[in-house]
Short mmCIF file of C-alpha atoms in Angstrom, two decimals:
data_model
loop_
_atom_site.label_atom_id
_atom_site.label_comp_id
_atom_site.label_asym_id
_atom_site.label_seq_id
_atom_site.Cartn_x
_atom_site.Cartn_y
_atom_site.Cartn_z
CA MET E 239 30.63 74.52 -19.12
CA VAL E 240 28.96 77.84 -19.93
CA ASP E 241 29.57 80.19 -17.21
CA ALA E 242 28.45 83.33 -17.29
CA THR E 243 31.22 85.78 -15.62
CA TYR E 244 29.85 89.52 -15.15
CA HIS E 245 27.04 91.93 -16.88
CA HIS E 246 28.65 94.14 -19.54
CA PRO E 247 27.08 96.80 -19.93
CA ALA E 248 26.13 96.81 -23.29
CA PHE E 249 26.20 92.90 -23.93
CA GLY E 250 24.62 91.58 -21.43
CA PRO E 251 26.64 88.94 -19.16
CA LEU E 252 29.42 87.67 -21.39
CA SER E 253 29.98 83.95 -20.91
CA GLN E 254 32.56 81.15 -20.77
CA VAL E 255 33.22 78.53 -22.20
CA ASP E 256 35.65 75.31 -23.17
CA ALA E 257 36.43 74.62 -27.13
CA GLY E 258 39.20 72.96 -27.65
CA LEU E 259 42.57 74.31 -26.41
CA LEU E 260 40.97 77.57 -25.20
CA ARG E 261 38.32 79.13 -22.44
CA VAL E 262 36.66 81.37 -24.68
CA GLY E 263 35.79 84.34 -23.50
CA TYR E 264 31.81 85.87 -25.71
CA ALA E 265 28.94 87.72 -25.49
CA ASP E 266 25.81 85.65 -26.49
CA ILE E 267 22.49 87.47 -26.93
CA GLY E 268 19.01 87.33 -29.02
CA PRO E 269 17.13 83.99 -29.36
CA ALA E 270 18.59 80.80 -27.65
CA ASP E 271 16.58 79.65 -30.98
CA GLY E 272 17.85 82.28 -33.38
CA ARG E 273 19.70 80.89 -36.51
CA VAL E 274 23.16 81.56 -35.10
CA ALA E 275 26.09 84.62 -36.17
CA VAL E 276 29.47 84.68 -35.07
CA LEU E 277 30.84 87.55 -35.20
CA LEU E 278 34.89 87.47 -35.29
CA HIS E 279 36.90 90.56 -34.34
CA GLY E 280 39.95 91.04 -35.58
CA TRP E 281 43.28 93.73 -34.25
CA PRO E 282 44.26 95.45 -32.49
CA TYR E 283 40.55 95.97 -31.84
CA ASP E 284 37.70 93.24 -30.12
CA ILE E 285 34.14 92.63 -29.12
CA HIS E 286 33.16 96.15 -29.34
CA SER E 287 33.47 96.59 -32.91
CA TYR E 288 29.78 94.65 -33.35
CA VAL E 289 28.44 96.87 -30.38
CA ASP E 290 25.84 98.03 -32.38
CA VAL E 291 25.93 95.84 -34.39
CA ALA E 292 24.41 92.76 -32.78
CA PRO E 293 21.23 94.72 -30.86
CA LEU E 294 20.27 95.42 -34.59
CA LEU E 295 20.54 91.34 -35.64
CA ALA E 296 19.48 90.08 -32.33
CA ALA E 297 16.12 92.31 -32.31
CA ALA E 298 16.35 91.25 -36.00
CA GLY E 299 15.64 87.93 -34.36
CA PHE E 300 19.54 85.87 -34.89
CA ARG E 301 21.40 84.80 -31.36
CA VAL E 302 24.31 85.80 -31.78
CA ILE E 303 27.41 85.48 -30.71
CA VAL E 304 31.08 87.52 -30.06
CA PRO E 305 33.56 85.84 -29.14
CA TYR E 306 37.30 86.73 -27.87
CA LEU E 307 40.16 85.80 -30.50
CA ARG E 308 42.57 83.69 -28.69
CA GLY E 309 44.49 86.40 -26.71
CA PHE E 310 42.37 89.04 -26.66
CA GLY E 311 39.68 90.15 -23.13
CA THR E 312 38.72 86.55 -21.39
CA THR E 313 39.58 84.30 -23.34
CA ARG E 314 42.55 82.46 -21.76
CA PHE E 315 44.37 78.94 -22.84
CA LEU E 316 43.50 76.06 -20.67
CA SER E 317 46.75 74.84 -20.46
CA ASP E 318 50.38 76.96 -20.18
CA ALA E 319 51.92 74.22 -22.57
CA THR E 320 50.03 74.95 -25.47
CA MET E 321 51.80 76.64 -27.86
CA ARG E 322 50.28 80.73 -28.24
CA ASN E 323 50.10 79.66 -32.09
CA GLY E 324 48.89 83.15 -33.65
CA GLU E 325 48.73 81.38 -37.83
CA GLN E 326 45.88 81.69 -39.24
CA ALA E 327 44.30 78.03 -39.51
CA VAL E 328 44.33 78.02 -35.68
CA LEU E 329 41.96 80.68 -35.56
CA ALA E 330 39.23 78.86 -37.99
CA LEU E 331 39.44 75.34 -35.68
CA ASP E 332 39.57 78.53 -32.70
CA VAL E 333 35.03 78.74 -34.61
CA ILE E 334 35.09 75.17 -34.97
CA ALA E 335 35.38 74.58 -31.34
CA LEU E 336 32.86 76.80 -30.28
CA LEU E 337 30.88 75.85 -32.35
CA ASP E 338 30.93 72.73 -31.56
CA ALA E 339 30.89 73.71 -28.05
CA LEU E 340 28.11 75.50 -28.11
CA GLN E 341 26.51 72.62 -29.85
CA SER E 342 25.52 74.43 -33.18
CA GLU E 343 25.97 72.99 -36.03
CA ARG E 344 25.67 76.25 -38.45
CA ALA E 345 25.66 80.08 -38.32
CA VAL E 346 26.82 83.07 -40.05
CA LEU E 347 30.41 83.34 -40.22
CA ALA E 348 31.48 87.49 -40.39
CA GLY E 349 34.23 89.15 -39.85
CA PHE E 350 37.11 91.82 -40.03
CA ASP E 351 40.23 92.11 -40.45
CA TRP E 352 41.63 89.10 -38.82
CA GLY E 353 38.17 88.23 -38.20
CA ALA E 354 37.93 87.88 -41.55
CA ARG E 355 40.09 86.07 -42.68
CA THR E 356 39.25 83.58 -40.55
CA ALA E 357 35.98 83.22 -41.44
CA ASP E 358 36.81 83.13 -44.86
CA ILE E 359 39.29 80.04 -44.21
CA VAL E 360 36.08 78.18 -41.85
CA ALA E 361 33.76 79.12 -44.90
CA ALA E 362 36.14 77.66 -47.29
CA LEU E 363 37.79 74.10 -45.50
CA TRP E 364 34.03 73.73 -43.76
CA PRO E 365 30.91 74.77 -45.57
CA GLU E 366 29.01 73.05 -43.71
CA ARG E 367 29.48 74.81 -41.16
CA CYS E 368 28.62 77.65 -42.45
CA THR E 369 25.40 79.31 -44.10
CA GLY E 370 26.67 82.49 -44.92
CA LEU E 371 29.45 85.07 -45.64
CA VAL E 372 30.50 88.22 -44.33
CA SER E 373 33.91 89.52 -45.15
CA VAL E 374 35.42 93.15 -44.79
CA SER E 375 38.13 93.06 -48.21
CA GLY E 376 36.90 89.48 -49.36
CA TYR E 377 39.58 86.73 -50.21
CA LEU E 378 41.94 87.35 -47.31
CA ILE E 379 43.53 84.20 -46.76
CA GLY E 380 47.12 83.84 -47.53
CA SER E 381 49.65 81.57 -47.13
CA GLN E 382 53.33 81.70 -46.02
CA GLU E 383 54.85 81.80 -49.68
CA ALA E 384 53.18 84.48 -50.78
CA GLY E 385 53.95 86.05 -48.20
CA LYS E 386 57.88 85.56 -48.56
CA LEU E 387 56.86 87.94 -51.52
CA PRO E 388 58.40 91.08 -51.97
CA LEU E 389 55.24 94.07 -52.80
CA PRO E 390 56.18 97.59 -54.21
CA PRO E 391 57.19 100.32 -52.16
CA GLU E 392 54.28 102.05 -51.50
CA ALA E 393 52.10 98.66 -50.10
CA GLU E 394 55.19 97.62 -48.16
CA LEU E 395 54.97 100.85 -46.13
CA GLN E 396 51.71 100.00 -45.47
CA TRP E 397 53.07 96.86 -43.49
CA TRP E 398 55.49 98.11 -41.38
CA TYR E 399 54.69 97.39 -38.58
CA GLN E 400 54.68 93.88 -39.51
CA TYR E 401 58.86 94.08 -39.41
CA TYR E 402 59.12 95.84 -36.67
CA PHE E 403 57.29 92.63 -35.14
CA ALA E 404 59.73 90.49 -36.47
CA THR E 405 62.39 92.09 -34.19
CA VAL E 406 63.36 91.44 -30.89
CA ARG E 407 62.94 95.34 -30.03
CA GLY E 408 59.58 95.29 -31.94
CA ARG E 409 58.63 92.55 -29.58
CA VAL E 410 59.66 94.63 -26.58
CA GLY E 411 58.15 97.99 -27.74
CA TYR E 412 54.74 96.45 -27.87
CA ASP E 413 54.96 95.15 -24.83
CA HIS E 414 55.74 98.36 -23.55
CA TYR E 415 53.31 100.23 -25.80
CA ARG E 416 50.91 97.95 -27.12
CA ARG E 417 47.86 101.14 -26.13
CA ASP E 418 49.89 103.73 -27.62
CA PHE E 419 50.67 101.05 -30.81
CA ALA E 420 46.54 100.31 -31.29
CA LYS E 421 45.60 103.33 -31.29
CA LEU E 422 48.29 104.95 -33.79
CA ILE E 423 46.96 101.83 -36.16
CA TRP E 424 43.56 102.91 -34.86
CA ARG E 425 43.52 106.60 -36.78
CA THR E 426 46.10 105.47 -39.74
CA ALA E 427 43.40 102.47 -40.67
CA SER E 428 40.09 104.51 -40.49
CA PRO E 429 40.92 108.25 -40.95
CA LYS E 430 37.91 109.82 -40.89
CA TRP E 431 36.81 107.88 -37.57
CA ASN E 432 36.83 110.63 -34.72
CA PHE E 433 36.11 107.24 -32.11
CA ASP E 434 36.66 109.63 -28.66
CA ASP E 435 38.47 107.94 -25.84
CA ALA E 436 36.29 106.23 -24.26
CA THR E 437 35.54 104.74 -27.30
CA PHE E 438 39.37 103.10 -27.52
CA ASP E 439 39.61 102.20 -24.36
CA ARG E 440 37.08 100.26 -23.80
CA SER E 441 38.69 98.18 -26.58
CA ALA E 442 41.90 97.95 -25.29
CA ALA E 443 41.67 96.45 -22.10
CA ALA E 444 41.35 94.08 -24.12
CA PHE E 445 45.28 93.55 -24.98
CA ASP E 446 45.77 93.66 -21.45
CA ASN E 447 45.22 89.10 -21.79
CA PRO E 448 48.30 87.76 -20.46
CA ASP E 449 48.52 86.13 -24.54
CA HIS E 450 47.89 88.56 -26.62
CA VAL E 451 51.51 90.26 -26.92
CA ALA E 452 53.01 85.89 -27.78
CA ILE E 453 50.12 85.65 -30.41
CA VAL E 454 50.00 89.08 -32.57
CA ILE E 455 53.31 88.81 -32.63
CA HIS E 456 53.37 85.34 -33.63
CA ASN E 457 50.74 86.50 -36.56
CA TYR E 458 52.61 88.68 -37.83
CA ARG E 459 55.74 86.20 -37.81
CA TRP E 460 54.14 83.57 -39.01
CA ARG E 461 53.20 85.18 -41.85
CA LEU E 462 56.24 86.41 -43.39
CA GLY E 463 58.06 83.25 -42.64
CA LEU E 464 59.64 83.94 -39.71
CA ALA E 465 58.04 81.68 -37.28
CA ASP E 466 57.19 78.50 -37.36
CA GLY E 467 54.23 77.24 -37.02
CA GLU E 468 52.87 73.55 -36.16
CA VAL E 469 52.88 70.41 -37.50
CA ASP E 470 49.47 69.18 -36.44
CA TYR E 471 48.28 72.27 -38.67
CA GLU E 472 50.51 71.25 -41.49
CA GLU E 473 48.19 69.88 -43.80
CA LEU E 474 45.45 72.65 -43.32
CA GLU E 475 47.70 75.23 -44.15
CA GLN E 476 48.95 73.45 -47.01
CA ARG E 477 45.19 73.37 -48.22
CA LEU E 478 44.88 77.47 -47.67
CA ALA E 479 48.21 77.63 -49.53
CA GLN E 480 46.27 76.49 -52.76
CA GLY E 481 43.45 79.42 -52.84
CA PRO E 482 40.62 77.54 -51.97
CA VAL E 483 36.97 78.70 -53.71
CA ILE E 484 33.87 80.17 -51.20
CA ASP E 485 31.01 77.98 -52.19
CA VAL E 486 28.78 79.56 -49.89
CA PRO E 487 26.52 82.85 -49.86
CA THR E 488 28.66 85.41 -49.44
CA ILE E 489 28.65 89.26 -49.54
CA THR E 490 32.55 91.85 -49.39
CA LEU E 491 32.40 95.60 -47.53
CA GLU E 492 34.75 97.90 -47.95
CA GLY E 493 34.76 101.11 -46.80
CA ASP E 494 35.79 104.34 -48.90
CA ALA E 495 38.70 105.46 -46.18
CA ASN E 496 40.05 102.16 -45.36
CA GLY E 497 43.70 103.76 -44.32
CA ALA E 498 44.13 99.56 -43.87
CA PRO E 499 46.58 97.15 -46.18
CA HIS E 500 43.82 95.82 -48.59
CA PRO E 501 43.16 93.88 -51.82
CA ASP E 502 41.04 95.73 -54.70
CA PRO E 503 37.57 93.82 -55.13
CA GLY E 504 38.54 92.69 -57.99
CA SER E 505 40.75 90.60 -57.56
CA TYR E 506 38.50 87.96 -55.46
CA SER E 507 35.42 88.39 -56.65
CA GLU E 508 36.12 84.99 -58.72
CA LYS E 509 37.35 83.64 -55.39
CA PHE E 510 33.09 83.08 -54.46
CA SER E 511 31.37 80.76 -56.18
CA GLY E 512 28.25 80.46 -55.03
CA THR E 513 25.77 83.66 -54.41
CA TYR E 514 28.06 87.21 -54.53
CA SER E 515 27.91 90.36 -53.98
CA HIS E 516 30.81 93.52 -53.51
CA ARG E 517 29.82 96.29 -51.18
CA THR E 518 31.23 99.44 -50.56
CA ILE E 519 30.18 101.43 -47.88
CA GLU E 520 31.09 105.33 -48.64
CA GLY E 521 30.85 108.23 -46.26
CA GLY E 522 34.55 107.50 -44.34
CA VAL E 523 34.23 104.86 -43.50
CA GLY E 524 37.52 102.91 -42.63
CA HIS E 525 38.76 99.14 -41.33
CA ASN E 526 36.79 98.85 -38.65
CA LEU E 527 33.58 98.86 -40.46
CA PRO E 528 31.18 97.53 -38.35
CA GLN E 529 31.67 99.54 -35.84
CA GLU E 530 31.66 102.61 -37.74
CA ALA E 531 28.54 101.23 -40.01
CA PRO E 532 27.27 98.64 -38.08
CA GLU E 533 23.98 99.49 -39.94
CA ALA E 534 25.63 98.53 -43.54
CA PHE E 535 27.25 95.63 -41.48
CA ALA E 536 23.95 93.79 -40.17
CA ASN E 537 22.10 94.63 -43.05
CA ALA E 538 24.32 92.13 -44.76
CA VAL E 539 24.71 90.00 -42.45
CA ILE E 540 20.74 89.84 -42.16
CA GLU E 541 20.87 88.77 -46.53
CA VAL E 542 23.15 87.11 -46.54
CA ALA E 543 21.23 84.74 -44.63
CA THR E 544 18.28 84.33 -46.49
CA SER E 545 19.80 84.02 -49.96
#
């Protein structure tokens, strides 16, 4: 059953639905019978990354679903006993459960950061549920084994927060300073994006979720092999560790001023075997590409949906 919660000034009434292990909070705009586009945010961001993209897609006839990921916003676990698991396969299963709960067989999936990785995984493992893919920074599927491999020092420096989160001090520090921390990431990941305090505060409210810190810390510790996943997802993680090829129609995007760690587009083009193109969006566009360049992001979703 879907319940409306409160009226959002940009998205309209936000809804809640039981989906898998979660009661998911999400925006739902556009015609109910339109082709479905699911837009997935990253960390430390929230559904407001799509505050300008969603209306553009709705005007183009899409039913646009923008969910809060586990640990963000109004999304909650149905059981206190459920492990607060942030490993990559689980986030993808959350999307499958949401599609099932909304009785949507297939959707265009689009995202950045955690959202791009999640969309990549759904497209790779459940292509029958994905009509097309828009992925900022391309192919982001990883594995614990890959995460254990050392990088050149300059690249390791970009991942400083991952190592901070590996410590007790880092967990306590993130919990205590989560808004200051997020604002620092926003500034370094998008050095040319002049967001104001109101824009940041609007998203930062999503980090007050009671499971936020647990999910973020587990996500980054799991990547380094410092935290275990769950046995139920081992088979999926083994498949992902093989680097599965994605054969659904795909457009990958990159901002020309992305200050966050990201792969070179040339390193992942062979991971897409279907209709594929890559675009670099110019004009000082950083990591939060859909919020910084909403028209470019929306156009990519529309194009991949009709390819």
